[in-house]
mmCIF file of C-alpha atoms in Angstrom:
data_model
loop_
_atom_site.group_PDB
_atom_site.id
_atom_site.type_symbol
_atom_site.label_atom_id
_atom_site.label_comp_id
_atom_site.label_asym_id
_atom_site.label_seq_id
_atom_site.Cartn_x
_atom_site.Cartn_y
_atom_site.Cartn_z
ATOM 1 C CA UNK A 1 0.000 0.000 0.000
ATOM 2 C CA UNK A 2 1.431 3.225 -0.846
ATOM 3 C CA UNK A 3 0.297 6.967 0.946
ATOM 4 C CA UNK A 4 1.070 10.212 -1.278
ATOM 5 C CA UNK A 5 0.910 13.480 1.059
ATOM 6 C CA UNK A 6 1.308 15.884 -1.240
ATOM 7 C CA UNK A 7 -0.274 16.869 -4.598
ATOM 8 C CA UNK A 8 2.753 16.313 -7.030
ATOM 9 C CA UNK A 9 3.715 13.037 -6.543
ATOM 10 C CA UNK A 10 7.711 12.255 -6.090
ATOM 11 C CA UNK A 11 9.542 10.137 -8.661
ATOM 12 C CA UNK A 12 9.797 7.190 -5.785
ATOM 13 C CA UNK A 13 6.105 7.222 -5.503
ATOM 14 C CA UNK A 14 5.662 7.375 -8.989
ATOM 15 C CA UNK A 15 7.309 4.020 -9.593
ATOM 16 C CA UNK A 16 6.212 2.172 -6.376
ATOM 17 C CA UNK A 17 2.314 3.432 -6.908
ATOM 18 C CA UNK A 18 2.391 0.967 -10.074
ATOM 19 C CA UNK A 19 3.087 -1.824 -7.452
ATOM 20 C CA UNK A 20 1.383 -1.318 -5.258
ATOM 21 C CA UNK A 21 -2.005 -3.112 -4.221
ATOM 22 C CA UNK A 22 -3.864 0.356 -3.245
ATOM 23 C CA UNK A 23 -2.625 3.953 -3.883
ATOM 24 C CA UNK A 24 -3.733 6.466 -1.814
ATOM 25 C CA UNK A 25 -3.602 10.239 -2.617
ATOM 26 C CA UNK A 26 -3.957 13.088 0.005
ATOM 27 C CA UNK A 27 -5.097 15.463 -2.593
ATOM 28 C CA UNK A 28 -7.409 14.837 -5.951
ATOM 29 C CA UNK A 29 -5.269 13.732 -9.358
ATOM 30 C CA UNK A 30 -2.075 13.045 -7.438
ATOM 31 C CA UNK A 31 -1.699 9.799 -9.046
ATOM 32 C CA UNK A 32 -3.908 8.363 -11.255
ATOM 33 C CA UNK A 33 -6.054 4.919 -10.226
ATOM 34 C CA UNK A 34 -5.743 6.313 -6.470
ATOM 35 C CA UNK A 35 -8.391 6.853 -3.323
ATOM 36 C CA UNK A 36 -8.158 10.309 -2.242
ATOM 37 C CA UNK A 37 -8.357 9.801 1.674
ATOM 38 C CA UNK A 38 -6.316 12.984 2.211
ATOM 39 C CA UNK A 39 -3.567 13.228 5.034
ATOM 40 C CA UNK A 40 -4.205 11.801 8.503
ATOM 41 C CA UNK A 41 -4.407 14.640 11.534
ATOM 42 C CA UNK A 42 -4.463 14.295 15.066
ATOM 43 C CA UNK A 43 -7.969 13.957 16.265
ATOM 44 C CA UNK A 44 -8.673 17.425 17.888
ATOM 45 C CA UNK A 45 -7.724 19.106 14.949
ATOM 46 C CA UNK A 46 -11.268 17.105 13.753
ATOM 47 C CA UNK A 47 -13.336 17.727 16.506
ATOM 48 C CA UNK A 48 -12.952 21.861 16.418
ATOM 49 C CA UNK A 49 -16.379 23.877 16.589
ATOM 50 C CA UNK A 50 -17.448 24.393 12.862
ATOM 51 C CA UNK A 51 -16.347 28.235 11.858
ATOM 52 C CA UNK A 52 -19.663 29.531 11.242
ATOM 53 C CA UNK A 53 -19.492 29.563 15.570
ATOM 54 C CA UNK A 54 -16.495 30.548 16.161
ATOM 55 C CA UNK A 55 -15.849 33.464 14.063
ATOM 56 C CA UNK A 56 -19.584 34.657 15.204
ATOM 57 C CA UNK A 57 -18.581 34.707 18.352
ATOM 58 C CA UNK A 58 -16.072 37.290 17.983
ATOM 59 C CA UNK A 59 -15.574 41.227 18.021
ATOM 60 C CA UNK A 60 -12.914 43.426 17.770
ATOM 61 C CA UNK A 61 -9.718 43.824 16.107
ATOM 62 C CA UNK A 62 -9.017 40.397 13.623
ATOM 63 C CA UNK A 63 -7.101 37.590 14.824
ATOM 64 C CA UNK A 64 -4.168 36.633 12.627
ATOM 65 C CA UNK A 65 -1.678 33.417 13.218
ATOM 66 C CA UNK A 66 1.198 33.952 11.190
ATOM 67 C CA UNK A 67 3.275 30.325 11.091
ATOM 68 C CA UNK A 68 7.273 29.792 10.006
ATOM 69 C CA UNK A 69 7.563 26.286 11.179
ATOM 70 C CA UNK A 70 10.045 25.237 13.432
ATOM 71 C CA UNK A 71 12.804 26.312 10.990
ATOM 72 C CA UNK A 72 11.304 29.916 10.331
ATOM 73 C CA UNK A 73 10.101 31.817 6.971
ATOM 74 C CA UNK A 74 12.843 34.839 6.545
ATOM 75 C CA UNK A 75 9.913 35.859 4.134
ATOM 76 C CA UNK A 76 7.204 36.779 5.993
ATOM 77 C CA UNK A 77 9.332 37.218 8.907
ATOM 78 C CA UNK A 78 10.615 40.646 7.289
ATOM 79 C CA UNK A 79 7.342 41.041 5.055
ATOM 80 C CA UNK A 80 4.930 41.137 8.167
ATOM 81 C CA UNK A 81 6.083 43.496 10.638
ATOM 82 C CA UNK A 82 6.450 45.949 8.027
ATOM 83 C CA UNK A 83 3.372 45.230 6.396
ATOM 84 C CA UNK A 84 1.254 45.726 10.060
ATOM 85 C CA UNK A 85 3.201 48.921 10.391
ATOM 86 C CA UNK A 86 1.381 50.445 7.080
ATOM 87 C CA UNK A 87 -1.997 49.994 8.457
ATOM 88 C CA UNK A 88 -3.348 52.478 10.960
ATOM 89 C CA UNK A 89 -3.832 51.464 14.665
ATOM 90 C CA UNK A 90 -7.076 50.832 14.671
ATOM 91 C CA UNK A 91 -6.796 49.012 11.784
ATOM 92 C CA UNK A 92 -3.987 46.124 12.868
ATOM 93 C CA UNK A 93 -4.973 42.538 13.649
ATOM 94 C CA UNK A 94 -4.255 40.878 17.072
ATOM 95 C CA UNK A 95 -0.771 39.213 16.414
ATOM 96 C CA UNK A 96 0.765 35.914 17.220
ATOM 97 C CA UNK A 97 3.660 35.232 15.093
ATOM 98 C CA UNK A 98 5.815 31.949 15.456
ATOM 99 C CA UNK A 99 9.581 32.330 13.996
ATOM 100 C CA UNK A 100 11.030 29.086 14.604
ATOM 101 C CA UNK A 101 13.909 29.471 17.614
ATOM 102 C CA UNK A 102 16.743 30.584 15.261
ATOM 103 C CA UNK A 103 14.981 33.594 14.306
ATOM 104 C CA UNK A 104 13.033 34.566 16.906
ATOM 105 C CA UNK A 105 15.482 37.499 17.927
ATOM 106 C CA UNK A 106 15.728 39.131 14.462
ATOM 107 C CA UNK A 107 11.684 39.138 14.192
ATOM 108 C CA UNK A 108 11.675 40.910 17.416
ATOM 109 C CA UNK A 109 14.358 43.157 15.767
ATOM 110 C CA UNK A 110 12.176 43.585 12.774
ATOM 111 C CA UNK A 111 8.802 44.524 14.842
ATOM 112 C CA UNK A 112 11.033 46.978 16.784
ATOM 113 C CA UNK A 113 12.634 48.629 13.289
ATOM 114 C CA UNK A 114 9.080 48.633 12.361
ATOM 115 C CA UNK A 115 7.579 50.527 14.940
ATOM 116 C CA UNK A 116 5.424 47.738 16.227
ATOM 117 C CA UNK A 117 5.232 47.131 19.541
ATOM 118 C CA UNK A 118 5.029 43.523 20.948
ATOM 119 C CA UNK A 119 2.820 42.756 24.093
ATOM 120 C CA UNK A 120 -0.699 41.187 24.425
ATOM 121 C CA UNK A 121 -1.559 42.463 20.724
ATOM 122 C CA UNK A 122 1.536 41.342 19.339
ATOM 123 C CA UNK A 123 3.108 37.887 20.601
ATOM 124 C CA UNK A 124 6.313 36.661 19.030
ATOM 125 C CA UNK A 125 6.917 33.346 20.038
ATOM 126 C CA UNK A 126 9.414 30.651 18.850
ATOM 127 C CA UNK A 127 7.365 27.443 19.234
ATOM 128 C CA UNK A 128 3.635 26.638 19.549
ATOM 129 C CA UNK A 129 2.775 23.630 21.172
ATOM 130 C CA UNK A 130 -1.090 23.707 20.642
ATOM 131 C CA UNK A 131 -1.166 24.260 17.498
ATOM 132 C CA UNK A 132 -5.118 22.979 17.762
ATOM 133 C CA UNK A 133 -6.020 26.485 20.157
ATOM 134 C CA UNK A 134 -3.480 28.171 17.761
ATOM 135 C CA UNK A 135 -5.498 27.606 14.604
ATOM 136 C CA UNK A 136 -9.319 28.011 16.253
ATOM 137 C CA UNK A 137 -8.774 31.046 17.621
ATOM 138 C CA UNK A 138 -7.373 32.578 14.471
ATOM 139 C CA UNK A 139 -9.419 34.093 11.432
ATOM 140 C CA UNK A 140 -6.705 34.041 9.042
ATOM 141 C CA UNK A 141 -3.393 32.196 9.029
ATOM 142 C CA UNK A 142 -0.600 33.293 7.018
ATOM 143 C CA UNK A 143 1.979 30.404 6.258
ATOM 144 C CA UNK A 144 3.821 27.966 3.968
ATOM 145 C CA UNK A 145 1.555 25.521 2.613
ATOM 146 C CA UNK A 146 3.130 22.122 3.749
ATOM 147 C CA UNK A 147 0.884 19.253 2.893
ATOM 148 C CA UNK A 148 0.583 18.626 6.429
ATOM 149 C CA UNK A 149 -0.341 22.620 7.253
ATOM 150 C CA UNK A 150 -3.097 22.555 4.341
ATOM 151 C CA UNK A 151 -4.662 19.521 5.465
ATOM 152 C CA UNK A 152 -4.831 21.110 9.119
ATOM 153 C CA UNK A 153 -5.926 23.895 8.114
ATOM 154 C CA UNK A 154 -8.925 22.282 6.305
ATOM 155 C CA UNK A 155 -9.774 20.149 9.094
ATOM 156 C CA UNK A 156 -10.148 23.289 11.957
ATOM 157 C CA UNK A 157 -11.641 25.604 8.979
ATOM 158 C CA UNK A 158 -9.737 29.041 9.160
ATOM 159 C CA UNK A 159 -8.996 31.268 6.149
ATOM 160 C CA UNK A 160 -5.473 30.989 5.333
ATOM 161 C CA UNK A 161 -3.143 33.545 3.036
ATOM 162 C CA UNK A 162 -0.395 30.763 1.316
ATOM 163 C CA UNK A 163 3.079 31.756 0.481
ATOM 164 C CA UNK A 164 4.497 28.601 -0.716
ATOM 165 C CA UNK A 165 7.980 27.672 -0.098
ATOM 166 C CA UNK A 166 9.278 28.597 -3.785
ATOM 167 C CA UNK A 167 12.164 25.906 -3.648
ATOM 168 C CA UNK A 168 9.686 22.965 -2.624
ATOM 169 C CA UNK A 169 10.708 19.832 -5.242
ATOM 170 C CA UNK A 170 8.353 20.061 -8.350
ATOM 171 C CA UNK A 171 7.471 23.445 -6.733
ATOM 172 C CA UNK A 172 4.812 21.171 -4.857
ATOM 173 C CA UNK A 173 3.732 23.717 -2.048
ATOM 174 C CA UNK A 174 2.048 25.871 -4.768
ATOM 175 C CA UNK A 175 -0.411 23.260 -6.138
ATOM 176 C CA UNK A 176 -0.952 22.246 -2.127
ATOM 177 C CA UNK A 177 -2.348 25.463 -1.555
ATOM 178 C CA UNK A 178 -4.013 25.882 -4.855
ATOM 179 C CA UNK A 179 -6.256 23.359 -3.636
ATOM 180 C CA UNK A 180 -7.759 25.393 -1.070
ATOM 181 C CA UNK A 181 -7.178 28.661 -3.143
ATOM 182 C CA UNK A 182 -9.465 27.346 -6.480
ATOM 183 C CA UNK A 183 -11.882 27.041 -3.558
ATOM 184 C CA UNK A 184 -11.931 30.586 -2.337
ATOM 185 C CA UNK A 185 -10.884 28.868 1.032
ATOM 186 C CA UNK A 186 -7.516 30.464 0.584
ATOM 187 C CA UNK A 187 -5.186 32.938 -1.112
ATOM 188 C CA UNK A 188 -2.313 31.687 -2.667
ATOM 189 C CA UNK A 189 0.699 34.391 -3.385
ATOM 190 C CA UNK A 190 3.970 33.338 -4.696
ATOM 191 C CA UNK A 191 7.017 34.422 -2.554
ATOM 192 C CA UNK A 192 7.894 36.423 -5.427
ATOM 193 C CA UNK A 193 5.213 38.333 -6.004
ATOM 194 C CA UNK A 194 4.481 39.159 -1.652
ATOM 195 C CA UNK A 195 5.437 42.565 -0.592
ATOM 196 C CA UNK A 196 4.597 44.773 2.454
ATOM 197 C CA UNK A 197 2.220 46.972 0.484
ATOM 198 C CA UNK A 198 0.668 44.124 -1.064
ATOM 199 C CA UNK A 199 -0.319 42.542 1.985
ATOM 200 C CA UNK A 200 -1.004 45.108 4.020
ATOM 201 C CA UNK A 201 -3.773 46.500 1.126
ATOM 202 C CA UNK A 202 -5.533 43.047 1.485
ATOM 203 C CA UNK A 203 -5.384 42.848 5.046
ATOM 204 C CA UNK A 204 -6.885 46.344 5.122
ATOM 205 C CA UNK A 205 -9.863 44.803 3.030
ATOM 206 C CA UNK A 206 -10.352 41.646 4.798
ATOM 207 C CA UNK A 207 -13.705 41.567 7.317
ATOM 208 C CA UNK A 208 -14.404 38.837 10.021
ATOM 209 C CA UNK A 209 -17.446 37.985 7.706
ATOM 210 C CA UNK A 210 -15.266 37.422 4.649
ATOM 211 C CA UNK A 211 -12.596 35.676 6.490
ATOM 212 C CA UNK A 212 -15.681 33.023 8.416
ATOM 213 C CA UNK A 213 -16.517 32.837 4.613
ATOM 214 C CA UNK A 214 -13.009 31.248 3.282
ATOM 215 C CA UNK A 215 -13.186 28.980 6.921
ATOM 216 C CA UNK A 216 -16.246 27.563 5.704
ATOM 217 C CA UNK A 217 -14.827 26.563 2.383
ATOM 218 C CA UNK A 218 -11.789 25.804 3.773
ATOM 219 C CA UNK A 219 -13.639 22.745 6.162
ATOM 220 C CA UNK A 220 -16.139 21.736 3.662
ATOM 221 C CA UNK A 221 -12.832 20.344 1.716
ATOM 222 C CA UNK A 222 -11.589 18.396 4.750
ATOM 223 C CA UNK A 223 -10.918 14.620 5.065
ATOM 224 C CA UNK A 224 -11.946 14.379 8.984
ATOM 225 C CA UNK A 225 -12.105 11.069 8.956
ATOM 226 C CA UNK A 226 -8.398 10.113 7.136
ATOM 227 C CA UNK A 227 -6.882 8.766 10.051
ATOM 228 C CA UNK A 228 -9.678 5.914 10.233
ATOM 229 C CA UNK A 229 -9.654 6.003 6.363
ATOM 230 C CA UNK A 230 -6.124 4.735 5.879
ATOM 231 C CA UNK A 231 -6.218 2.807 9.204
ATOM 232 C CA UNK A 232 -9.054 0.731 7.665
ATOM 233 C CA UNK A 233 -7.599 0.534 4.217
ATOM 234 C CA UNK A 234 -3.982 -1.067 6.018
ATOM 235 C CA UNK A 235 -5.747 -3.197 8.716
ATOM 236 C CA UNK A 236 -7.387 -5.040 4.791
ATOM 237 C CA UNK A 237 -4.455 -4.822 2.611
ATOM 238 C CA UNK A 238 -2.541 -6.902 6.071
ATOM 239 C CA UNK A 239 -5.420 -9.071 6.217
ATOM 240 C CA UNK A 240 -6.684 -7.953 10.335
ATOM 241 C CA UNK A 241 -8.861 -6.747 11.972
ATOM 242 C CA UNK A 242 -8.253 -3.431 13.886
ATOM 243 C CA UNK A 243 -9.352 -3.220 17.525
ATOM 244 C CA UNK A 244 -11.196 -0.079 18.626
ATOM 245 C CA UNK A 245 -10.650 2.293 21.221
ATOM 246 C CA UNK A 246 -13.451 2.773 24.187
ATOM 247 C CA UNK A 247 -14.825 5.339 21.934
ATOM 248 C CA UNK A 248 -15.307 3.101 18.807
ATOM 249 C CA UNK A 249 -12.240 4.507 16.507
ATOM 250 C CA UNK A 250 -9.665 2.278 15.217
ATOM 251 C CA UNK A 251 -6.292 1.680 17.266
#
C-alpha cells in the first residue's frame, strides 16, 4: 500500500504506486487509479467547533496566526512586521507570530525597526505547542503551505493567506495550496510576487465575515475522517482486523 501526502507526486512514488495493491492520494489527481483519503491529523484538529461559531462569536480587532515552522520563513518574517506597520492602529490585527527558535530574535528586531510594539496584541513566540487552540482562535493564518499545514488547516476551517515555499521539489507547495485557493478557502501568493504593500492593502480589506466565509470553504474540503480512512484501508491490505478504542475509533 502506498500513501502520497502531497499533490505532485515524487519520482519514488511514482514508480512504487504501479506496485502497489492500493494507492492512496492526500489530494485529488495526485496519481492516477488512487483513493483520495487525504492526510491523517491528530484527532482534535477534527473535533474543532465548525467556523460559522467561532468566528460569530467574535468582536474586535481580527485575529491573525502567522506560522514559520520550526525552521522559520525569513519571508514573511521581514514582510509582516512591516506590512502591520502600514496599516493604521485601529486598523492592525491581534498578532501571534511563530519564527522558529533561530529567528526569533531578528523578528523581534524587525517589529522593533518597524515601529510595532510587541505585548498582548503582538506575541512573538518561537514554538507553539497547541497548534489545535493556535489555529481556532485565528481568522486568518498566514503560512507555507506544507501538505501537512493545508490539510490542518482544512480540518479546523480558518482562512489561510499561502506563500508557498518557492524551492519545494516540483514546486509542490504551490499546487498544495491551490487546492484550497481554487476554492476561495484560501489565497495563494507566490514568494515572489508578496510585498509589504501588497499585503497590508488586502489585510486592510479583509472583514471577520469574509474571512468566516473562506473557513467555511476551507472545512467543507476536509478529510476528517483520514486517520480511520487509511487505518481501515492497512488493517485489509494486512489481512486484520483493527481493535477499537473505548470510543469506537480504530487503534
Amino acid at each position: 500500500m502506498l500513501h502520497e501526502q502531497n499533490s505532485i507526486a515524487g519520482l519514488a512514488n511514482k514508480v512504487l504506486a504501479k506496485l502497489a495493491r492500493r494507492v492512496l492520494v492526500a489530494f485529488p489527481d495526485a496519481l492516477p487509479n488512487a483513493e483520495w483519503t487525504g492526510n491523517p491529523i491528530r484527532e482534535e484538529l477534527a473535533r474543532t467547533p465548525a467556523p460559522k461559531a467561532r468566528y460569530a462569536a467574535r468582536s474586535g480587532p481580527l485575529n491573525v496566526l502567522v506560522v514559520g515552522g520550526s525552521l522559520g520563513a525569513a519571508a514573511l518574517n521581514e514582510v509582516v512586521p512591516r506590512a502591520l506597520a502600514k496599516l493604521a492602529p485601529q486598523e492592525r490585527p491581534r498578532m501571534v507570530h511563530q519564527a522558529g527558535a533561530k529567528h526569533i530574535d531578528a523578528l523581534r528586531a524587525n517589529y522593533e525597526a518597524a515601529g510595532i510594539a510587541t505585548g498582548d496584541d503582538v506575541q512573538l513566540v518561537p514554538f507553539i505547542d497547541d497548534m489545535t487552540s493556535a489555529y481556532a482562535n485565528a481568522d486568518l493564518v498566514i503560512c507555507r503551505s506544507g501538505a501537512m499545514t493545508v490539510a490542518e488547516i482544512a480540518a479546523v476551517g480558518v482562512a489561510a493567506f499561502f506563500v508557498p515555499f518557492p524551492y519545494a521539489v516540483d514546486d509542490h507547495q504551490t499546487t498544495n495550496a491551490a487546492f484550497l485557493a481554487d476554492h476561495g478557502a484560501a489565497l495563494l501568493v507566490q514568494q515572489r510576487d508578496l510585498s509589504v504593500d501588497n499585503l497590508a492593502d488586502w489585510l486592510r480589506s479583509q472583514t471577520r465575515a469574509s474571512l468566516a466565509d473562506m473557513a467555511e470553504r476551507s472545512r467543507s474540503l476536509a478529510k476528517p475522517d483520514a486517520t480511520e480512512q487509511v487505518a481501515q484501508i492497512c488493517a485489509t491490505v494486512a489481512g486484520v482486523t483493527p481493535s477499537l478504542s473505548p470510543e469506537g475509533k480504530q487503534q
